[in-house]
Amino acid sequence: MERLEDRDPFLPNVAMFDPALLGRFGKVKTPGKQLTHMDMWFGDASNVVLVKIGARFRGAIMAIDRDKASKHENMEPEGLW
């Protein structure tokens, strides 16, 4: 974990998500014995992540604005990279 935490917080591949919203992807059902892995594509700087689960489900999730979240009164400094 130390190696993962020792990174520049301004790298473009750092994104913040609401875990409750990510958890909803766990409810996606796939037919038969298809794997239910969630494939995520982080394509560009728009912070929209495309999600693919099985052969039938396609979706997207938007990352949280890091600057706005860092200014929230309940965000502890340790909660950010």
PDB file of N, CA and C in Angstrom:
ATOM      1  N   MET A   1       0.817  -1.194   0.000  1.00  0.00           N
ATOM      2  CA  MET A   1       0.000   0.000   0.000  1.00  0.00           C
ATOM      3  C   MET A   1       0.859   1.256   0.000  1.00  0.00           C
ATOM      4  N   GLU A   2       2.012   1.217   0.646  1.00  0.00           N
ATOM      5  CA  GLU A   2       2.860   2.404   0.696  1.00  0.00           C
ATOM      6  C   GLU A   2       3.260   2.843  -0.703  1.00  0.00           C
ATOM      7  N   ARG A   3       3.584   1.888  -1.548  1.00  0.00           N
ATOM      8  CA  ARG A   3       3.991   2.219  -2.913  1.00  0.00           C
ATOM      9  C   ARG A   3       2.849   2.873  -3.684  1.00  0.00           C
ATOM     10  N   LEU A   4       1.631   2.419  -3.451  1.00  0.00           N
ATOM     11  CA  LEU A   4       0.478   2.995  -4.125  1.00  0.00           C
ATOM     12  C   LEU A   4       0.174   4.396  -3.610  1.00  0.00           C
ATOM     13  N   GLU A   5       0.376   4.627  -2.322  1.00  0.00           N
ATOM     14  CA  GLU A   5       0.059   5.923  -1.735  1.00  0.00           C
ATOM     15  C   GLU A   5       1.130   6.967  -2.006  1.00  0.00           C
ATOM     16  N   ASP A   6       2.315   6.550  -2.392  1.00  0.00           N
ATOM     17  CA  ASP A   6       3.405   7.480  -2.657  1.00  0.00           C
ATOM     18  C   ASP A   6       3.390   7.886  -4.126  1.00  0.00           C
ATOM     19  N   ARG A   7       2.373   8.664  -4.487  1.00  0.00           N
ATOM     20  CA  ARG A   7       2.218   9.067  -5.886  1.00  0.00           C
ATOM     21  C   ARG A   7       1.819  10.523  -5.957  1.00  0.00           C
ATOM     22  N   ASP A   8       2.051  11.108  -7.089  1.00  0.00           N
ATOM     23  CA  ASP A   8       1.707  12.506  -7.320  1.00  0.00           C
ATOM     24  C   ASP A   8       0.185  12.627  -7.438  1.00  0.00           C
ATOM     25  N   PRO A   9      -0.477  13.423  -6.579  1.00  0.00           N
ATOM     26  CA  PRO A   9      -1.941  13.518  -6.617  1.00  0.00           C
ATOM     27  C   PRO A   9      -2.476  14.226  -7.851  1.00  0.00           C
ATOM     28  N   PHE A  10      -1.623  14.810  -8.646  1.00  0.00           N
ATOM     29  CA  PHE A  10      -2.093  15.552  -9.813  1.00  0.00           C
ATOM     30  C   PHE A  10      -1.926  14.776 -11.112  1.00  0.00           C
ATOM     31  N   LEU A  11      -1.605  13.500 -11.011  1.00  0.00           N
ATOM     32  CA  LEU A  11      -1.527  12.675 -12.210  1.00  0.00           C
ATOM     33  C   LEU A  11      -2.919  12.525 -12.805  1.00  0.00           C
ATOM     34  N   PRO A  12      -3.033  12.500 -14.126  1.00  0.00           N
ATOM     35  CA  PRO A  12      -4.365  12.437 -14.748  1.00  0.00           C
ATOM     36  C   PRO A  12      -5.111  11.138 -14.513  1.00  0.00           C
ATOM     37  N   ASN A  13      -4.446  10.087 -14.095  1.00  0.00           N
ATOM     38  CA  ASN A  13      -5.146   8.811 -13.920  1.00  0.00           C
ATOM     39  C   ASN A  13      -5.638   8.598 -12.494  1.00  0.00           C
ATOM     40  N   VAL A  14      -5.721   9.655 -11.700  1.00  0.00           N
ATOM     41  CA  VAL A  14      -6.274   9.571 -10.356  1.00  0.00           C
ATOM     42  C   VAL A  14      -7.711  10.065 -10.427  1.00  0.00           C
ATOM     43  N   ALA A  15      -8.656   9.237  -9.991  1.00  0.00           N
ATOM     44  CA  ALA A  15     -10.069   9.612 -10.055  1.00  0.00           C
ATOM     45  C   ALA A  15     -10.742   9.287  -8.727  1.00  0.00           C
ATOM     46  N   MET A  16     -11.774  10.056  -8.397  1.00  0.00           N
ATOM     47  CA  MET A  16     -12.518   9.860  -7.159  1.00  0.00           C
ATOM     48  C   MET A  16     -13.950   9.475  -7.516  1.00  0.00           C
ATOM     49  N   PHE A  17     -14.465   8.414  -6.862  1.00  0.00           N
ATOM     50  CA  PHE A  17     -15.818   7.940  -7.119  1.00  0.00           C
ATOM     51  C   PHE A  17     -16.568   7.757  -5.813  1.00  0.00           C
ATOM     52  N   ASP A  18     -17.882   7.814  -5.879  1.00  0.00           N
ATOM     53  CA  ASP A  18     -18.738   7.523  -4.738  1.00  0.00           C
ATOM     54  C   ASP A  18     -18.866   6.000  -4.664  1.00  0.00           C
ATOM     55  N   PRO A  19     -18.355   5.355  -3.594  1.00  0.00           N
ATOM     56  CA  PRO A  19     -18.402   3.895  -3.522  1.00  0.00           C
ATOM     57  C   PRO A  19     -19.816   3.322  -3.525  1.00  0.00           C
ATOM     58  N   ALA A  20     -20.785   4.092  -3.034  1.00  0.00           N
ATOM     59  CA  ALA A  20     -22.170   3.603  -3.053  1.00  0.00           C
ATOM     60  C   ALA A  20     -22.664   3.469  -4.494  1.00  0.00           C
ATOM     61  N   LEU A  21     -22.254   4.392  -5.347  1.00  0.00           N
ATOM     62  CA  LEU A  21     -22.661   4.304  -6.751  1.00  0.00           C
ATOM     63  C   LEU A  21     -21.930   3.173  -7.470  1.00  0.00           C
ATOM     64  N   LEU A  22     -20.652   2.999  -7.174  1.00  0.00           N
ATOM     65  CA  LEU A  22     -19.920   1.886  -7.781  1.00  0.00           C
ATOM     66  C   LEU A  22     -20.521   0.550  -7.352  1.00  0.00           C
ATOM     67  N   GLY A  23     -20.973   0.468  -6.105  1.00  0.00           N
ATOM     68  CA  GLY A  23     -21.559  -0.766  -5.592  1.00  0.00           C
ATOM     69  C   GLY A  23     -22.785  -1.215  -6.356  1.00  0.00           C
ATOM     70  N   ARG A  24     -23.489  -0.270  -6.953  1.00  0.00           N
ATOM     71  CA  ARG A  24     -24.699  -0.627  -7.715  1.00  0.00           C
ATOM     72  C   ARG A  24     -24.381  -1.494  -8.919  1.00  0.00           C
ATOM     73  N   PHE A  25     -23.163  -1.402  -9.442  1.00  0.00           N
ATOM     74  CA  PHE A  25     -22.791  -2.242 -10.578  1.00  0.00           C
ATOM     75  C   PHE A  25     -22.750  -3.711 -10.176  1.00  0.00           C
ATOM     76  N   GLY A  26     -22.637  -3.995  -8.886  1.00  0.00           N
ATOM     77  CA  GLY A  26     -22.642  -5.370  -8.403  1.00  0.00           C
ATOM     78  C   GLY A  26     -23.982  -6.057  -8.550  1.00  0.00           C
ATOM     79  N   LYS A  27     -25.024  -5.297  -8.821  1.00  0.00           N
ATOM     80  CA  LYS A  27     -26.362  -5.864  -8.976  1.00  0.00           C
ATOM     81  C   LYS A  27     -26.682  -6.268 -10.408  1.00  0.00           C
ATOM     82  N   VAL A  28     -25.786  -5.974 -11.329  1.00  0.00           N
ATOM     83  CA  VAL A  28     -26.011  -6.334 -12.731  1.00  0.00           C
ATOM     84  C   VAL A  28     -25.975  -7.846 -12.868  1.00  0.00           C
ATOM     85  N   LYS A  29     -26.990  -8.405 -13.482  1.00  0.00           N
ATOM     86  CA  LYS A  29     -27.085  -9.854 -13.691  1.00  0.00           C
ATOM     87  C   LYS A  29     -26.609 -10.194 -15.097  1.00  0.00           C
ATOM     88  N   THR A  30     -25.908 -11.299 -15.201  1.00  0.00           N
ATOM     89  CA  THR A  30     -25.483 -11.778 -16.512  1.00  0.00           C
ATOM     90  C   THR A  30     -26.117 -13.140 -16.757  1.00  0.00           C
ATOM     91  N   PRO A  31     -26.410 -13.436 -18.015  1.00  0.00           N
ATOM     92  CA  PRO A  31     -27.076 -14.708 -18.319  1.00  0.00           C
ATOM     93  C   PRO A  31     -26.138 -15.905 -18.178  1.00  0.00           C
ATOM     94  N   GLY A  32     -26.716 -17.003 -17.769  1.00  0.00           N
ATOM     95  CA  GLY A  32     -25.973 -18.267 -17.714  1.00  0.00           C
ATOM     96  C   GLY A  32     -24.751 -18.216 -16.827  1.00  0.00           C
ATOM     97  N   LYS A  33     -23.650 -18.737 -17.359  1.00  0.00           N
ATOM     98  CA  LYS A  33     -22.412 -18.811 -16.585  1.00  0.00           C
ATOM     99  C   LYS A  33     -21.430 -17.721 -16.978  1.00  0.00           C
ATOM    100  N   GLN A  34     -21.938 -16.664 -17.568  1.00  0.00           N
ATOM    101  CA  GLN A  34     -21.077 -15.549 -17.954  1.00  0.00           C
ATOM    102  C   GLN A  34     -20.418 -14.935 -16.726  1.00  0.00           C
ATOM    103  N   LEU A  35     -19.175 -14.523 -16.852  1.00  0.00           N
ATOM    104  CA  LEU A  35     -18.489 -13.853 -15.746  1.00  0.00           C
ATOM    105  C   LEU A  35     -19.125 -12.489 -15.498  1.00  0.00           C
ATOM    106  N   THR A  36     -19.170 -12.099 -14.243  1.00  0.00           N
ATOM    107  CA  THR A  36     -19.763 -10.801 -13.905  1.00  0.00           C
ATOM    108  C   THR A  36     -18.698  -9.753 -13.571  1.00  0.00           C
ATOM    109  N   HIS A  37     -17.544  -9.878 -14.158  1.00  0.00           N
ATOM    110  CA  HIS A  37     -16.502  -8.889 -13.928  1.00  0.00           C
ATOM    111  C   HIS A  37     -16.887  -7.548 -14.561  1.00  0.00           C
ATOM    112  N   MET A  38     -16.480  -6.473 -13.921  1.00  0.00           N
ATOM    113  CA  MET A  38     -16.759  -5.135 -14.443  1.00  0.00           C
ATOM    114  C   MET A  38     -15.499  -4.637 -15.143  1.00  0.00           C
ATOM    115  N   ASP A  39     -15.602  -4.431 -16.434  1.00  0.00           N
ATOM    116  CA  ASP A  39     -14.502  -3.917 -17.239  1.00  0.00           C
ATOM    117  C   ASP A  39     -14.676  -2.404 -17.334  1.00  0.00           C
ATOM    118  N   MET A  40     -13.644  -1.652 -16.974  1.00  0.00           N
ATOM    119  CA  MET A  40     -13.754  -0.185 -16.958  1.00  0.00           C
ATOM    120  C   MET A  40     -12.734   0.412 -17.930  1.00  0.00           C
ATOM    121  N   TRP A  41     -13.169   1.415 -18.670  1.00  0.00           N
ATOM    122  CA  TRP A  41     -12.286   2.100 -19.615  1.00  0.00           C
ATOM    123  C   TRP A  41     -12.163   3.561 -19.227  1.00  0.00           C
ATOM    124  N   PHE A  42     -10.966   3.961 -18.828  1.00  0.00           N
ATOM    125  CA  PHE A  42     -10.654   5.343 -18.480  1.00  0.00           C
ATOM    126  C   PHE A  42     -10.029   5.960 -19.726  1.00  0.00           C
ATOM    127  N   GLY A  43     -10.848   6.581 -20.557  1.00  0.00           N
ATOM    128  CA  GLY A  43     -10.384   6.988 -21.871  1.00  0.00           C
ATOM    129  C   GLY A  43      -9.704   8.328 -21.997  1.00  0.00           C
ATOM    130  N   ASP A  44     -10.226   9.348 -21.337  1.00  0.00           N
ATOM    131  CA  ASP A  44      -9.659  10.676 -21.548  1.00  0.00           C
ATOM    132  C   ASP A  44      -9.823  11.520 -20.290  1.00  0.00           C
ATOM    133  N   ALA A  45      -9.561  12.786 -20.395  1.00  0.00           N
ATOM    134  CA  ALA A  45      -9.587  13.675 -19.229  1.00  0.00           C
ATOM    135  C   ALA A  45     -10.991  14.098 -18.813  1.00  0.00           C
ATOM    136  N   SER A  46     -12.037  13.587 -19.458  1.00  0.00           N
ATOM    137  CA  SER A  46     -13.400  14.008 -19.134  1.00  0.00           C
ATOM    138  C   SER A  46     -13.896  13.415 -17.816  1.00  0.00           C
ATOM    139  N   ASN A  47     -13.187  12.435 -17.279  1.00  0.00           N
ATOM    140  CA  ASN A  47     -13.562  11.746 -16.040  1.00  0.00           C
ATOM    141  C   ASN A  47     -14.826  10.911 -16.174  1.00  0.00           C
ATOM    142  N   VAL A  48     -15.256  10.624 -17.387  1.00  0.00           N
ATOM    143  CA  VAL A  48     -16.354   9.688 -17.594  1.00  0.00           C
ATOM    144  C   VAL A  48     -15.726   8.327 -17.862  1.00  0.00           C
ATOM    145  N   VAL A  49     -16.133   7.327 -17.078  1.00  0.00           N
ATOM    146  CA  VAL A  49     -15.582   5.991 -17.228  1.00  0.00           C
ATOM    147  C   VAL A  49     -16.662   5.098 -17.816  1.00  0.00           C
ATOM    148  N   LEU A  50     -16.329   4.441 -18.906  1.00  0.00           N
ATOM    149  CA  LEU A  50     -17.265   3.505 -19.527  1.00  0.00           C
ATOM    150  C   LEU A  50     -17.141   2.164 -18.832  1.00  0.00           C
ATOM    151  N   VAL A  51     -18.287   1.504 -18.628  1.00  0.00           N
ATOM    152  CA  VAL A  51     -18.335   0.241 -17.898  1.00  0.00           C
ATOM    153  C   VAL A  51     -18.993  -0.816 -18.774  1.00  0.00           C
ATOM    154  N   LYS A  52     -18.409  -2.008 -18.773  1.00  0.00           N
ATOM    155  CA  LYS A  52     -18.962  -3.133 -19.521  1.00  0.00           C
ATOM    156  C   LYS A  52     -18.992  -4.329 -18.579  1.00  0.00           C
ATOM    157  N   ILE A  53     -20.170  -4.951 -18.457  1.00  0.00           N
ATOM    158  CA  ILE A  53     -20.313  -6.154 -17.639  1.00  0.00           C
ATOM    159  C   ILE A  53     -20.991  -7.208 -18.498  1.00  0.00           C
ATOM    160  N   GLY A  54     -20.283  -8.293 -18.724  1.00  0.00           N
ATOM    161  CA  GLY A  54     -20.830  -9.349 -19.576  1.00  0.00           C
ATOM    162  C   GLY A  54     -21.044  -8.862 -20.998  1.00  0.00           C
ATOM    163  N   ALA A  55     -21.868  -9.596 -21.729  1.00  0.00           N
ATOM    164  CA  ALA A  55     -22.107  -9.278 -23.131  1.00  0.00           C
ATOM    165  C   ALA A  55     -23.237  -8.279 -23.332  1.00  0.00           C
ATOM    166  N   ARG A  56     -24.024  -7.993 -22.277  1.00  0.00           N
ATOM    167  CA  ARG A  56     -25.237  -7.196 -22.466  1.00  0.00           C
ATOM    168  C   ARG A  56     -25.236  -5.833 -21.793  1.00  0.00           C
ATOM    169  N   PHE A  57     -24.464  -5.636 -20.735  1.00  0.00           N
ATOM    170  CA  PHE A  57     -24.573  -4.380 -19.992  1.00  0.00           C
ATOM    171  C   PHE A  57     -23.486  -3.398 -20.395  1.00  0.00           C
ATOM    172  N   ARG A  58     -23.912  -2.175 -20.685  1.00  0.00           N
ATOM    173  CA  ARG A  58     -22.999  -1.056 -20.934  1.00  0.00           C
ATOM    174  C   ARG A  58     -23.479   0.108 -20.092  1.00  0.00           C
ATOM    175  N   GLY A  59     -22.571   0.808 -19.475  1.00  0.00           N
ATOM    176  CA  GLY A  59     -22.952   1.944 -18.649  1.00  0.00           C
ATOM    177  C   GLY A  59     -21.795   2.912 -18.525  1.00  0.00           C
ATOM    178  N   ALA A  60     -21.985   3.931 -17.722  1.00  0.00           N
ATOM    179  CA  ALA A  60     -20.944   4.930 -17.498  1.00  0.00           C
ATOM    180  C   ALA A  60     -21.085   5.459 -16.083  1.00  0.00           C
ATOM    181  N   ILE A  61     -19.986   5.948 -15.550  1.00  0.00           N
ATOM    182  CA  ILE A  61     -20.003   6.599 -14.251  1.00  0.00           C
ATOM    183  C   ILE A  61     -19.086   7.812 -14.324  1.00  0.00           C
ATOM    184  N   MET A  62     -19.528   8.876 -13.692  1.00  0.00           N
ATOM    185  CA  MET A  62     -18.782  10.138 -13.708  1.00  0.00           C
ATOM    186  C   MET A  62     -17.997  10.265 -12.417  1.00  0.00           C
ATOM    187  N   ALA A  63     -16.748  10.623 -12.530  1.00  0.00           N
ATOM    188  CA  ALA A  63     -15.915  10.831 -11.343  1.00  0.00           C
ATOM    189  C   ALA A  63     -16.356  12.101 -10.617  1.00  0.00           C
ATOM    190  N   ILE A  64     -16.057  12.149  -9.324  1.00  0.00           N
ATOM    191  CA  ILE A  64     -16.354  13.326  -8.504  1.00  0.00           C
ATOM    192  C   ILE A  64     -15.304  14.389  -8.769  1.00  0.00           C
ATOM    193  N   ASP A  65     -15.711  15.649  -8.770  1.00  0.00           N
ATOM    194  CA  ASP A  65     -14.782  16.762  -8.950  1.00  0.00           C
ATOM    195  C   ASP A  65     -13.877  16.842  -7.713  1.00  0.00           C
ATOM    196  N   ARG A  66     -12.616  16.516  -7.868  1.00  0.00           N
ATOM    197  CA  ARG A  66     -11.668  16.447  -6.761  1.00  0.00           C
ATOM    198  C   ARG A  66     -11.493  17.791  -6.059  1.00  0.00           C
ATOM    199  N   ASP A  67     -11.394  18.886  -6.807  1.00  0.00           N
ATOM    200  CA  ASP A  67     -11.220  20.201  -6.191  1.00  0.00           C
ATOM    201  C   ASP A  67     -12.420  20.568  -5.326  1.00  0.00           C
ATOM    202  N   LYS A  68     -13.610  20.325  -5.857  1.00  0.00           N
ATOM    203  CA  LYS A  68     -14.825  20.633  -5.102  1.00  0.00           C
ATOM    204  C   LYS A  68     -14.919  19.767  -3.846  1.00  0.00           C
ATOM    205  N   ALA A  69     -14.618  18.481  -3.975  1.00  0.00           N
ATOM    206  CA  ALA A  69     -14.688  17.576  -2.827  1.00  0.00           C
ATOM    207  C   ALA A  69     -13.673  17.956  -1.755  1.00  0.00           C
ATOM    208  N   SER A  70     -12.503  18.418  -2.158  1.00  0.00           N
ATOM    209  CA  SER A  70     -11.466  18.762  -1.184  1.00  0.00           C
ATOM    210  C   SER A  70     -11.842  19.973  -0.338  1.00  0.00           C
ATOM    211  N   LYS A  71     -12.758  20.786  -0.827  1.00  0.00           N
ATOM    212  CA  LYS A  71     -13.185  21.979  -0.098  1.00  0.00           C
ATOM    213  C   LYS A  71     -14.387  21.731   0.805  1.00  0.00           C
ATOM    214  N   HIS A  72     -14.952  20.520   0.740  1.00  0.00           N
ATOM    215  CA  HIS A  72     -16.122  20.205   1.558  1.00  0.00           C
ATOM    216  C   HIS A  72     -15.725  20.121   3.019  1.00  0.00           C
ATOM    217  N   GLU A  73     -16.546  20.633   3.906  1.00  0.00           N
ATOM    218  CA  GLU A  73     -16.225  20.701   5.334  1.00  0.00           C
ATOM    219  C   GLU A  73     -16.019  19.337   5.982  1.00  0.00           C
ATOM    220  N   ASN A  74     -16.603  18.283   5.421  1.00  0.00           N
ATOM    221  CA  ASN A  74     -16.463  16.944   5.996  1.00  0.00           C
ATOM    222  C   ASN A  74     -15.359  16.109   5.384  1.00  0.00           C
ATOM    223  N   MET A  75     -14.632  16.673   4.416  1.00  0.00           N
ATOM    224  CA  MET A  75     -13.536  15.923   3.790  1.00  0.00           C
ATOM    225  C   MET A  75     -12.265  16.115   4.606  1.00  0.00           C
ATOM    226  N   GLU A  76     -11.786  15.021   5.176  1.00  0.00           N
ATOM    227  CA  GLU A  76     -10.547  15.077   5.933  1.00  0.00           C
ATOM    228  C   GLU A  76      -9.364  15.056   4.955  1.00  0.00           C
ATOM    229  N   PRO A  77      -8.286  15.773   5.249  1.00  0.00           N
ATOM    230  CA  PRO A  77      -7.119  15.784   4.343  1.00  0.00           C
ATOM    231  C   PRO A  77      -6.589  14.386   4.057  1.00  0.00           C
ATOM    232  N   GLU A  78      -6.708  13.470   5.015  1.00  0.00           N
ATOM    233  CA  GLU A  78      -6.221  12.103   4.819  1.00  0.00           C
ATOM    234  C   GLU A  78      -7.071  11.337   3.819  1.00  0.00           C
ATOM    235  N   GLY A  79      -8.233  11.875   3.478  1.00  0.00           N
ATOM    236  CA  GLY A  79      -9.127  11.208   2.533  1.00  0.00           C
ATOM    237  C   GLY A  79      -8.742  11.437   1.088  1.00  0.00           C
ATOM    238  N   LEU A  80      -7.786  12.298   0.851  1.00  0.00           N
ATOM    239  CA  LEU A  80      -7.338  12.593  -0.509  1.00  0.00           C
ATOM    240  C   LEU A  80      -5.895  12.121  -0.694  1.00  0.00           C
ATOM    241  N   TRP A  81      -5.490  11.915  -1.932  1.00  0.00           N
ATOM    242  CA  TRP A  81      -4.099  11.552  -2.198  1.00  0.00           C
ATOM    243  C   TRP A  81      -3.279  12.736  -1.849  1.00  0.00           C
TER     244      TRP A  81
END
